[in-house]
Coordinates of C-alpha atoms in Angstrom, one line a residue:
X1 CA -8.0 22.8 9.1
X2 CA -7.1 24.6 12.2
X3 CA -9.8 27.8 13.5
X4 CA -8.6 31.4 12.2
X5 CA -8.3 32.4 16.3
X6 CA -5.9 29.4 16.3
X7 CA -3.8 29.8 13.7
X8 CA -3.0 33.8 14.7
X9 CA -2.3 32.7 17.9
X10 CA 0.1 30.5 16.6
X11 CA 1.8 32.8 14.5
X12 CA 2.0 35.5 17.1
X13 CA 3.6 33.0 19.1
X14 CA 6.3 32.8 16.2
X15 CA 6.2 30.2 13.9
X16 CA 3.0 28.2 12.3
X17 CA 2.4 24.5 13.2
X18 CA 2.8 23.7 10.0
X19 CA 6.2 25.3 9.4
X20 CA 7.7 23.5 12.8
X21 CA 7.0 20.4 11.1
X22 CA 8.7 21.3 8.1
X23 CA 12.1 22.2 10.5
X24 CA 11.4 19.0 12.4
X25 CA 10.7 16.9 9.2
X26 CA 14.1 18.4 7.5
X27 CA 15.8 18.1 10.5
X28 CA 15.0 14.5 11.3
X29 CA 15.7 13.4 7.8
X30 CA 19.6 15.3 8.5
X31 CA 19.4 13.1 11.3
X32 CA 19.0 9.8 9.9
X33 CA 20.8 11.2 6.4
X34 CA 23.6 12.5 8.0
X35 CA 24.0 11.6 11.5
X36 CA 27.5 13.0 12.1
X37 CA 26.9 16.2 9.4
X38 CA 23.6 17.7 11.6
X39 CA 25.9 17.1 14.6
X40 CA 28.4 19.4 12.9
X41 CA 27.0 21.0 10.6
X42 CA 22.9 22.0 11.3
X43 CA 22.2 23.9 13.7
X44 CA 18.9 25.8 15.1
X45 CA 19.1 25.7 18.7
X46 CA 18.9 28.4 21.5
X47 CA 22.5 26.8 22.6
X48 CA 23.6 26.7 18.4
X49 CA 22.3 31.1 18.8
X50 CA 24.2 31.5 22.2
X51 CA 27.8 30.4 21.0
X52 CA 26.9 32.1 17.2
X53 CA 25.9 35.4 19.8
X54 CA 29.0 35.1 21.8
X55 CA 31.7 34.0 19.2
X56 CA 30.5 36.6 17.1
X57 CA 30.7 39.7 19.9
X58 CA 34.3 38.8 20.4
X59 CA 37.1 38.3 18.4
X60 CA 40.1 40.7 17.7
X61 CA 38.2 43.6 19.8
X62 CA 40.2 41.4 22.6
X63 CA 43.4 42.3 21.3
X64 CA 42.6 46.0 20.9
X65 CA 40.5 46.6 24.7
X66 CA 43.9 47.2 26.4
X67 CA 44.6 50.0 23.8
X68 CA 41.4 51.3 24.8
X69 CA 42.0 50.9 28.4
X70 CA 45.4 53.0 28.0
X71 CA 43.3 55.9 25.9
X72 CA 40.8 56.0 29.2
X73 CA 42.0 55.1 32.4
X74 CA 40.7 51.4 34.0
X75 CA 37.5 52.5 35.9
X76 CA 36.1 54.3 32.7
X77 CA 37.0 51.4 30.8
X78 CA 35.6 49.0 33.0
X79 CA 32.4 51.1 33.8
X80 CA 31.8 51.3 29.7
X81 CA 32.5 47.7 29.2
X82 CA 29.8 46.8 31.3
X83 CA 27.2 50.1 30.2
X84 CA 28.1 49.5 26.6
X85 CA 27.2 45.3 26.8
X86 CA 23.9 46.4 28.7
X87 CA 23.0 48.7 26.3
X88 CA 23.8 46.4 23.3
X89 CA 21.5 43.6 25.2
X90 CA 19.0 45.7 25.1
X91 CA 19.0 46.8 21.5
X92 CA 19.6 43.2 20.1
X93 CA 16.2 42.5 22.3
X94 CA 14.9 45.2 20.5
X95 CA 15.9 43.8 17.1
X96 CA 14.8 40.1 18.0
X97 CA 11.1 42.0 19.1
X98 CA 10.7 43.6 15.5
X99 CA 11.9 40.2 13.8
X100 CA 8.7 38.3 15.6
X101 CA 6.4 41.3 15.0
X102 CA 7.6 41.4 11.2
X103 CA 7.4 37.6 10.9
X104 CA 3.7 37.2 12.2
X105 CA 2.7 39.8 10.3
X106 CA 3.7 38.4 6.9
X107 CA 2.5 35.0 8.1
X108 CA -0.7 36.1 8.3
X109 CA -0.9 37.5 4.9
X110 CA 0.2 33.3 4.1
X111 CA 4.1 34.7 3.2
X112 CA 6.1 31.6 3.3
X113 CA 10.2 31.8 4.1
X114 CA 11.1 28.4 3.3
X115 CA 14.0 29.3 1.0
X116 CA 14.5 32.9 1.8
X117 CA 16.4 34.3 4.7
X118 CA 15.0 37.5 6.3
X119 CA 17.4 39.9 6.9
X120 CA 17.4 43.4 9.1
X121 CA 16.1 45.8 6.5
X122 CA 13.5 43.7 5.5
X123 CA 12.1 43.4 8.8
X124 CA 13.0 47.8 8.7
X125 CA 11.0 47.7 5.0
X126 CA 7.8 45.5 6.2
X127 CA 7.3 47.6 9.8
X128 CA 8.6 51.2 8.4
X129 CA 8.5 51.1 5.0
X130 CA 11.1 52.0 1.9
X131 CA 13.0 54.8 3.6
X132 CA 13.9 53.0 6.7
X133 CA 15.2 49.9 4.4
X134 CA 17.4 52.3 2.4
X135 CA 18.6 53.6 5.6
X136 CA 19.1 50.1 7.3
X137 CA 20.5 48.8 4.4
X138 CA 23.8 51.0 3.9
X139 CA 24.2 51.1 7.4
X140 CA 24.0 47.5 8.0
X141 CA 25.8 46.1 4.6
X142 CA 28.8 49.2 5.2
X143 CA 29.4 48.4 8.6
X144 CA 29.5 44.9 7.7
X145 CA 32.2 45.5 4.6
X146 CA 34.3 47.2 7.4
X147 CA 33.7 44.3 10.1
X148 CA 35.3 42.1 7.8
X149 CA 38.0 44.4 6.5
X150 CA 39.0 44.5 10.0
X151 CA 39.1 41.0 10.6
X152 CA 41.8 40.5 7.6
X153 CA 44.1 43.2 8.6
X154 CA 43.8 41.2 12.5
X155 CA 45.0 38.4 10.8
X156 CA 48.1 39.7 9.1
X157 CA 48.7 41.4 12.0
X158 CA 48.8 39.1 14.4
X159 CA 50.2 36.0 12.3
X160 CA 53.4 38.4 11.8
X161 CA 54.1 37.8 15.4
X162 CA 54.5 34.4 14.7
X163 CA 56.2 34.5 11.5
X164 CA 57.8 38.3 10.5
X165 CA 59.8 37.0 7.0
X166 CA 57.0 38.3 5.4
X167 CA 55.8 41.5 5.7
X168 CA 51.8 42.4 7.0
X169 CA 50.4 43.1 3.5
X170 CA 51.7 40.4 2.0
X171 CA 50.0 38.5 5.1
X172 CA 47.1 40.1 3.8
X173 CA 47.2 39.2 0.3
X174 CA 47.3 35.2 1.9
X175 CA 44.9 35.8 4.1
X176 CA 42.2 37.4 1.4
X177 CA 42.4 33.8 -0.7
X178 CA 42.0 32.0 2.4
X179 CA 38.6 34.5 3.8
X180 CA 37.5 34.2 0.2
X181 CA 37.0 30.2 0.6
X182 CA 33.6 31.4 3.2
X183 CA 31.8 31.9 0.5
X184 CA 31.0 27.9 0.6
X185 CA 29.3 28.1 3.6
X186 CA 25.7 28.1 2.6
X187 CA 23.8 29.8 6.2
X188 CA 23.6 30.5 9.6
X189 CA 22.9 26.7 10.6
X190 CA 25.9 25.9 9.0
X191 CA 28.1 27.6 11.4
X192 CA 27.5 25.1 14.8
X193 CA 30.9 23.7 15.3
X194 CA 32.6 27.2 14.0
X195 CA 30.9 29.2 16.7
X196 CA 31.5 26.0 19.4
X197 CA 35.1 26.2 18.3
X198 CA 35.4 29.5 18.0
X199 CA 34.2 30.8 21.3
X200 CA 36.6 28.4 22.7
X201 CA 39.5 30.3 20.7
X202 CA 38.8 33.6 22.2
X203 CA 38.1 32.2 25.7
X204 CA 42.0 30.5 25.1
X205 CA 43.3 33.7 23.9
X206 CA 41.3 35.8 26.9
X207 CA 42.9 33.9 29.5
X208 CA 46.3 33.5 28.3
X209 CA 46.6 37.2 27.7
X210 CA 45.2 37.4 31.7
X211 CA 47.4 34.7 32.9
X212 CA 50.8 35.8 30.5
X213 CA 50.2 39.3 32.2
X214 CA 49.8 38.5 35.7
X215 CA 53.3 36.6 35.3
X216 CA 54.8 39.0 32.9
X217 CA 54.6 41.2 36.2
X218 CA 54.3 44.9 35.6
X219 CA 57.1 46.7 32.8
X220 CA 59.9 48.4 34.4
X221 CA 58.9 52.0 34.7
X222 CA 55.3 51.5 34.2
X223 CA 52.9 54.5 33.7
X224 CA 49.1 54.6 33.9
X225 CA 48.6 58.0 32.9
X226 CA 45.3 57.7 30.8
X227 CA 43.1 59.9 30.3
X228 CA 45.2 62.7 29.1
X229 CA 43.7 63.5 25.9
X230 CA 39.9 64.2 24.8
X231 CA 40.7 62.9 21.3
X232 CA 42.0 59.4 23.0
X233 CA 39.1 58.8 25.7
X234 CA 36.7 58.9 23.0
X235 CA 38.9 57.1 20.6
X236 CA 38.7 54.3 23.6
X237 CA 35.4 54.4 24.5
X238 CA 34.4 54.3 21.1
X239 CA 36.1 51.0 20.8
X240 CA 34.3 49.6 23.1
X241 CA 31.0 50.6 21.7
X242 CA 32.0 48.7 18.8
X243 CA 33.3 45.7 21.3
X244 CA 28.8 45.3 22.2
X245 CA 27.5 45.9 18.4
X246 CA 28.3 42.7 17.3
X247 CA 24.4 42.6 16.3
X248 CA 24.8 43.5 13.0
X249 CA 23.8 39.3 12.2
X250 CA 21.5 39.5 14.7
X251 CA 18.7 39.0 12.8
X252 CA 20.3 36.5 10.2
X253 CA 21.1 34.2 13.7
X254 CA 17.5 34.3 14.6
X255 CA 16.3 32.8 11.7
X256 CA 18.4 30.4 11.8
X257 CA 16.5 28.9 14.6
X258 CA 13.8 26.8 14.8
X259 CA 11.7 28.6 17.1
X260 CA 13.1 32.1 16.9
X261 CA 11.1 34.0 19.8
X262 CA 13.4 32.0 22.4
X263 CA 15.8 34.5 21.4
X264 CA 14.9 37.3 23.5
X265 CA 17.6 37.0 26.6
X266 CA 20.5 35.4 24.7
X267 CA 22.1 38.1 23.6
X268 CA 22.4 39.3 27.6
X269 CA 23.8 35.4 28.3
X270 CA 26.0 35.9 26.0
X271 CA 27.5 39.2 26.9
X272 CA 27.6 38.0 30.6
X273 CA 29.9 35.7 29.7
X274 CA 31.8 37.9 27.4
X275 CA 32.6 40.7 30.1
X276 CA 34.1 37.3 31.7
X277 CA 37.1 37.2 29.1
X278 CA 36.9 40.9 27.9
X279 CA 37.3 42.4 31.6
X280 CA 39.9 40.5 32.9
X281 CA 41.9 40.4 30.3
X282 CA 42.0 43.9 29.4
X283 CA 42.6 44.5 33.1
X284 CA 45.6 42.7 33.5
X285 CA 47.7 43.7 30.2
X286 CA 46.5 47.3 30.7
X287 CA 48.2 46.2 34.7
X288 CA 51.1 45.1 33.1
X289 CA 52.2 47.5 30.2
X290 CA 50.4 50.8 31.1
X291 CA 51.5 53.5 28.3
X292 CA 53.3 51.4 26.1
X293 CA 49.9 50.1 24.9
X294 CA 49.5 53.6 23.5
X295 CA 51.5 52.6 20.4
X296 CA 50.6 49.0 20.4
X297 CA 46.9 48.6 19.7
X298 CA 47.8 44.7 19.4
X299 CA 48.4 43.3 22.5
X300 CA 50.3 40.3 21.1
X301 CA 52.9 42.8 20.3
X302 CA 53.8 43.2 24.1
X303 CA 53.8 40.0 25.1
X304 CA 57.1 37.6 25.4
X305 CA 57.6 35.2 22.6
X306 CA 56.1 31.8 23.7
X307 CA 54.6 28.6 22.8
X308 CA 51.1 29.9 24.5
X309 CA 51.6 32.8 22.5
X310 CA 52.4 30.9 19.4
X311 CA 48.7 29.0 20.2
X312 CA 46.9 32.0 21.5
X313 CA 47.8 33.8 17.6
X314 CA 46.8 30.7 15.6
X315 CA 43.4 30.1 17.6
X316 CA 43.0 33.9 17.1
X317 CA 43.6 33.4 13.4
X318 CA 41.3 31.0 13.3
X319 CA 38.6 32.6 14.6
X320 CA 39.1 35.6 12.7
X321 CA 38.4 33.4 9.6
X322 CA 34.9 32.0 11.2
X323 CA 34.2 36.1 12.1
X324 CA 35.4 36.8 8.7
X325 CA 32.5 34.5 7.4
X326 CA 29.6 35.8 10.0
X327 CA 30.1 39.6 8.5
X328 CA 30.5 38.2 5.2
X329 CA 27.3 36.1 5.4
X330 CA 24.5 38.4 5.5
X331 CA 26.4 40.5 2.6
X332 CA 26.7 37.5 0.4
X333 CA 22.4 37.0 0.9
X334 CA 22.2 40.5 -0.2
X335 CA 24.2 40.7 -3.0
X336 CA 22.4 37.2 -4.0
X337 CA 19.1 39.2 -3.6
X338 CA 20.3 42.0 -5.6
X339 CA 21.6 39.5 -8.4
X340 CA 18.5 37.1 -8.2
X341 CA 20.7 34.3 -6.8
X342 CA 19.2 33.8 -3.6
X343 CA 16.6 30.7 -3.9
X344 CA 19.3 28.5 -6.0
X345 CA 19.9 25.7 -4.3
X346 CA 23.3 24.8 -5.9
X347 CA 26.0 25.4 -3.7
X348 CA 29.0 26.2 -5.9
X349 CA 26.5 28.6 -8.3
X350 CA 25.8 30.5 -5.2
X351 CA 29.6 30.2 -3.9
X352 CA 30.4 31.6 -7.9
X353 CA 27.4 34.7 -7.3
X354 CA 29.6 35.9 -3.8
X355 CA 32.7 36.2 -5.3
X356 CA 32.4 40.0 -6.1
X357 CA 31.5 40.6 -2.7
X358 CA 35.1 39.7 -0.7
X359 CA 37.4 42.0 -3.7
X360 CA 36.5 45.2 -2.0
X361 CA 37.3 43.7 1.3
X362 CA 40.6 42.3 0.2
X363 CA 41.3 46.0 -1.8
X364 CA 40.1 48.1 1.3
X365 CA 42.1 46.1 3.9
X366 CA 45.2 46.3 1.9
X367 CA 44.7 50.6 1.6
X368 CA 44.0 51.0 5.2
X369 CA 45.8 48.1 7.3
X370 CA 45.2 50.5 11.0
X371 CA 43.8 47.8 13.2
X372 CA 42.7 49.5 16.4
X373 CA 42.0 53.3 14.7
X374 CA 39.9 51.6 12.2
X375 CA 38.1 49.8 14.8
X376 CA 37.3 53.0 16.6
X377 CA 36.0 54.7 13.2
X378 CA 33.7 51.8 12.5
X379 CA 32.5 51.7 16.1
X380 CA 31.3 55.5 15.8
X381 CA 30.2 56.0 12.4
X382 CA 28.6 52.5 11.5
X383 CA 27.9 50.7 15.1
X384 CA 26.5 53.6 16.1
X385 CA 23.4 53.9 14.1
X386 CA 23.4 50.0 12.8
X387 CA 23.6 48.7 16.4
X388 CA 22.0 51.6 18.7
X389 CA 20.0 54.3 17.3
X390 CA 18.3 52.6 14.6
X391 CA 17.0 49.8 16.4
X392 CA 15.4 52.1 19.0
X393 CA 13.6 54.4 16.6
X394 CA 12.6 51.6 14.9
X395 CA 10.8 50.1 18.0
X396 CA 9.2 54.0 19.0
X397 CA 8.2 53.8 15.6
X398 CA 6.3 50.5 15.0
X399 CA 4.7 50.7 18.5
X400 CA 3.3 54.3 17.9
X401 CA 0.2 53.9 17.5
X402 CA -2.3 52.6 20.5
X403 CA -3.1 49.7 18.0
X404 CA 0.2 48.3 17.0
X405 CA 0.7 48.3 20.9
X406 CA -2.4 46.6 21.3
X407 CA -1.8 43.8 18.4
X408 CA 1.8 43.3 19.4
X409 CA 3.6 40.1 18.5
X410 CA 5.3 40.4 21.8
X411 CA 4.6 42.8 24.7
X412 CA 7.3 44.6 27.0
X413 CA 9.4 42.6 29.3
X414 CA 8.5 41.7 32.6
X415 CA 11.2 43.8 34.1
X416 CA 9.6 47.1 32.5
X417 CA 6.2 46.4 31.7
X418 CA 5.0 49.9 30.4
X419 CA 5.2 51.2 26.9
X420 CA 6.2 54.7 28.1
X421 CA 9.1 53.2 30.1
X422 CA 10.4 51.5 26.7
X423 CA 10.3 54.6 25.2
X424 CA 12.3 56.4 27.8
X425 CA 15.3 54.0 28.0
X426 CA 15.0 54.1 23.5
X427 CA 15.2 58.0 23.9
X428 CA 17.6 57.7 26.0
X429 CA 19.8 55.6 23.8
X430 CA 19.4 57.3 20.8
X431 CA 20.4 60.7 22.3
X432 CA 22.9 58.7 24.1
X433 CA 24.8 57.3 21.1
X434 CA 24.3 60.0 19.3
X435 CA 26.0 62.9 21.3
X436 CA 28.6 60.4 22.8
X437 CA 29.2 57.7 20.0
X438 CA 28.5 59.2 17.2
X439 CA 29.7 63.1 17.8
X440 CA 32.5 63.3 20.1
X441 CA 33.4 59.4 19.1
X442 CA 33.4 60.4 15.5
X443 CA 35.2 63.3 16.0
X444 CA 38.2 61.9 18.1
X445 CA 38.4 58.4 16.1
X446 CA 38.5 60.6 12.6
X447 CA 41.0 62.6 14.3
X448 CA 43.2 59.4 15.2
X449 CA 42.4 57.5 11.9
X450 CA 44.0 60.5 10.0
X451 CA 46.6 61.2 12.1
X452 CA 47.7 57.4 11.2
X453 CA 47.3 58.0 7.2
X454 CA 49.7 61.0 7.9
X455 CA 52.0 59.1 9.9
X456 CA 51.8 55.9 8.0
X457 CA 50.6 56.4 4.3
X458 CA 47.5 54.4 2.9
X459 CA 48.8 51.0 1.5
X460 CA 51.5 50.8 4.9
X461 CA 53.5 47.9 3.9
X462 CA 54.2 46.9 7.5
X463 CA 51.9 48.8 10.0
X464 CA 53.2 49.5 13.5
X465 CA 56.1 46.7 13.0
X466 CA 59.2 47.0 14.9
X467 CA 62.2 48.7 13.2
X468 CA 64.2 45.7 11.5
X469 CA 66.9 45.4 14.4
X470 CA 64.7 45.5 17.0
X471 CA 62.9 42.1 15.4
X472 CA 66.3 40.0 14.8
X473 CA 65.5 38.0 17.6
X474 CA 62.2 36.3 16.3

């Protein structure tokens, strides 16, 4: 038996002894089980959370950042790009700080998660209490609903470029039965070669839309006259909020790990290197087309038919069916939670139990098929709160009190070692957000996102499609 002092040092630390050896036990038996399938399949790594962290913050925001750029200008889009990622580094911190401080708490009461996957608003329930669980709760699983709506209508829109026979619902219809097939895919371990592959797609994609650009040359008659409008700069900067609140899984990726509090500084890893393929990218085709972007929020639309084109919209496709799966995931484990599902260990029972989670998503993204309005909507009204202001008030919160300070699982960072400072810069994001993202981006990306229902009519058959003549040459 290990000494009480022991043992809560261990668990502050993160995990028990005890519970290591069961990940290394399960993990070595994978290994001699299933040599090739852990390689594949099982992951838990700090390098298995970086690629999950990066392939997950971008994935069709790519195609929509030059739309953004064209609402704001280039320096404000390139200024936010980088203010947005810092900020979102900072709140997934936040997130991964709660998690540990959650963890070690129940660990000490002897809680064991050996079949159970904690999730966000559990971690909000166990610091905060049943109010800040409701709260978390609809934030997190609504924002999530519209993450992957979004993804489906990407990939109906973008496959059109390749092949325009069939119109973008019907795209959608396919590409609902295909997303539906995630429902297999038991956890966050179980995503290692998706997120290796799939952060290779966009870092394909990110480059050929810079390279295609650059040779493309600029459009005759270009014009670069953004901002003009109020309702568009916020529309724009509001998508780029949303580009950095890809930590709605943050929480589910964590636990995914073996040895969770090495998650601290990968979310800022990975956003370093996605201002790498967001940044130049958005740069170059913004260079390139100027205005027209204003009435092509996909920037596969502008681009010259090619065989790199052809590659850049399948890997895309692709990758929006992994993406499809990381917003679905932490829905399916609530709905399992709510049905009482959760702890089976048969795959195709719990694949049966999800089901009834991806029909609203297939309904919703055939009613509102506006790929970069939507994405501006989501970003203010869902992102805003899920990603930025709830995380903060949740840290203010928990650390209140000079004991909780003094007990805490993990103390501030290095590079701002005072309590009162953390509770400056969480101030200042929640009044942030909240004036900026959620007010005057919820008022300009409503504004848009009706203005498109006017224009286009819920259930659009064929969304921002070129008249018939104009696409006889595909």
């Amino acid at each position: 038996m290990i000494s009480q002092k022991q043992a809560e040092e261990e668990m502050v630390s993160g995990f028990t002894e005890t519970e290591h050896d069961e990940k290394e036990e399960e993990s070595k038996e994978d290994d001699s089980i299933f040599g090739l399938k852990s390689i594949l399949w099982h992951g838990g790594s700090v390098y298995d959370a970086w690629f999950s962290c990066a392939s997950n913050q971008v994935a069709q925001v790519l195609l929509t950042l030059p739309y953004s750029f064209s609402q704001m200008g280039m320096l404000s889009g390139i200024i936010l790009q980088v203010f947005y990622g810092i900020l979102g580094s900072w709140t997934a911190y936040l997130i991964s700080v709660l998690y540990v401080e959650y963890r070690s708490r129940k660990e000490k009461e002897n809680v064991s998660f050996k079949n159970h996957v904690i999730q966000w608003f559990e971690v909000l329930d166990g610091l905060l209490g049943p109010t800040w669980k409701a709260v978390g709760l609809a934030f997190n699983c609504t924002f999530l609903l519209f993450g992957s709506v979004i993804q489906l209508i990407a990939c109906a829109s973008n496959i059109y470029y390749i092949n325009d026979k069939l119109d973008k619902r019907t795209w959608t219809y396919i590409f609902g039965a295909c997303c539906a097939t995630t429902v297999f895919i038991p956890s966050f371990h179980n995503y290692r070669i998706w997120s290796f592959l799939g952060l290779g797609m966009t870092t394909y994609t990110a480059w050929y839309l810079t390279i295609a650009a650059i040779v493309h040359g600029q459009a005759d008659g270009v014009t670069h006259s953004g901002p003009t409008k109020l309702v568009l700069y916020f529309t724009g900067a509001t998508n780029i909020l949303y580009t950095f609140g890809g930590h709605a899984v943050t929480v589910e990726i964590m636990h995914a790990m073996w040895k969770p509090q090495k998650f601290k500084y990968i979310y800022l890893l990975a956003t370093m290197y996605v201002f790498t393929l967001t940044i130049p990218s958005a740069t170059a085709v913004y260079w390139a087309f100027g205005d027209q972007l204003l009435t092509h929020s996909n920037a596969f639309s502008l681009l010259p038919n090619s065989g790199w084109r052809d590659a850049a919209v399948i890997l895309m496709l692709i990758h929006q069916f992994i993406t499809f799966g990381f917003a679905c995931t932490p829905l399916y484990f609530v709905w399992e939670k709510v049905v009482g599902m959760h702890d089976t260990k048969s795959i195709f029972l719990r694949a049966l139990t999800r089901l009834p989670v991806v029909i609203p998503i297939w309904f919703l993204a055939i009613i509102f098929p506006f790929f970069g309005p939507i994405n501006s909507a989501v970003g203010a009204l869902l992102v805003s709160f899920t990603v930025y202001i709830i995380p903060s008030l949740a840290h203010m919160l928990t650390y209140r009190s000079a004991s909780a300070r003094q007990n805490a699982a993990e103390k501030p960072p290095f590079f701002l070692p005072s309590w009162t400072a953390m509770y400056v810069v969480n101030a200042f994001i929640v009044i942030w957000v909240l004036v900026v993202g959620f007010g005057l981006g919820g008022w300009a990306s409503m504004a848009n996102f009706i203005k498109q229902v006017d224009t286009f009519g819920l259930f659009a058959k064929c969304y921002q499609c070129p008249p018939p003549a104009a696409s006889k040459h595909h």
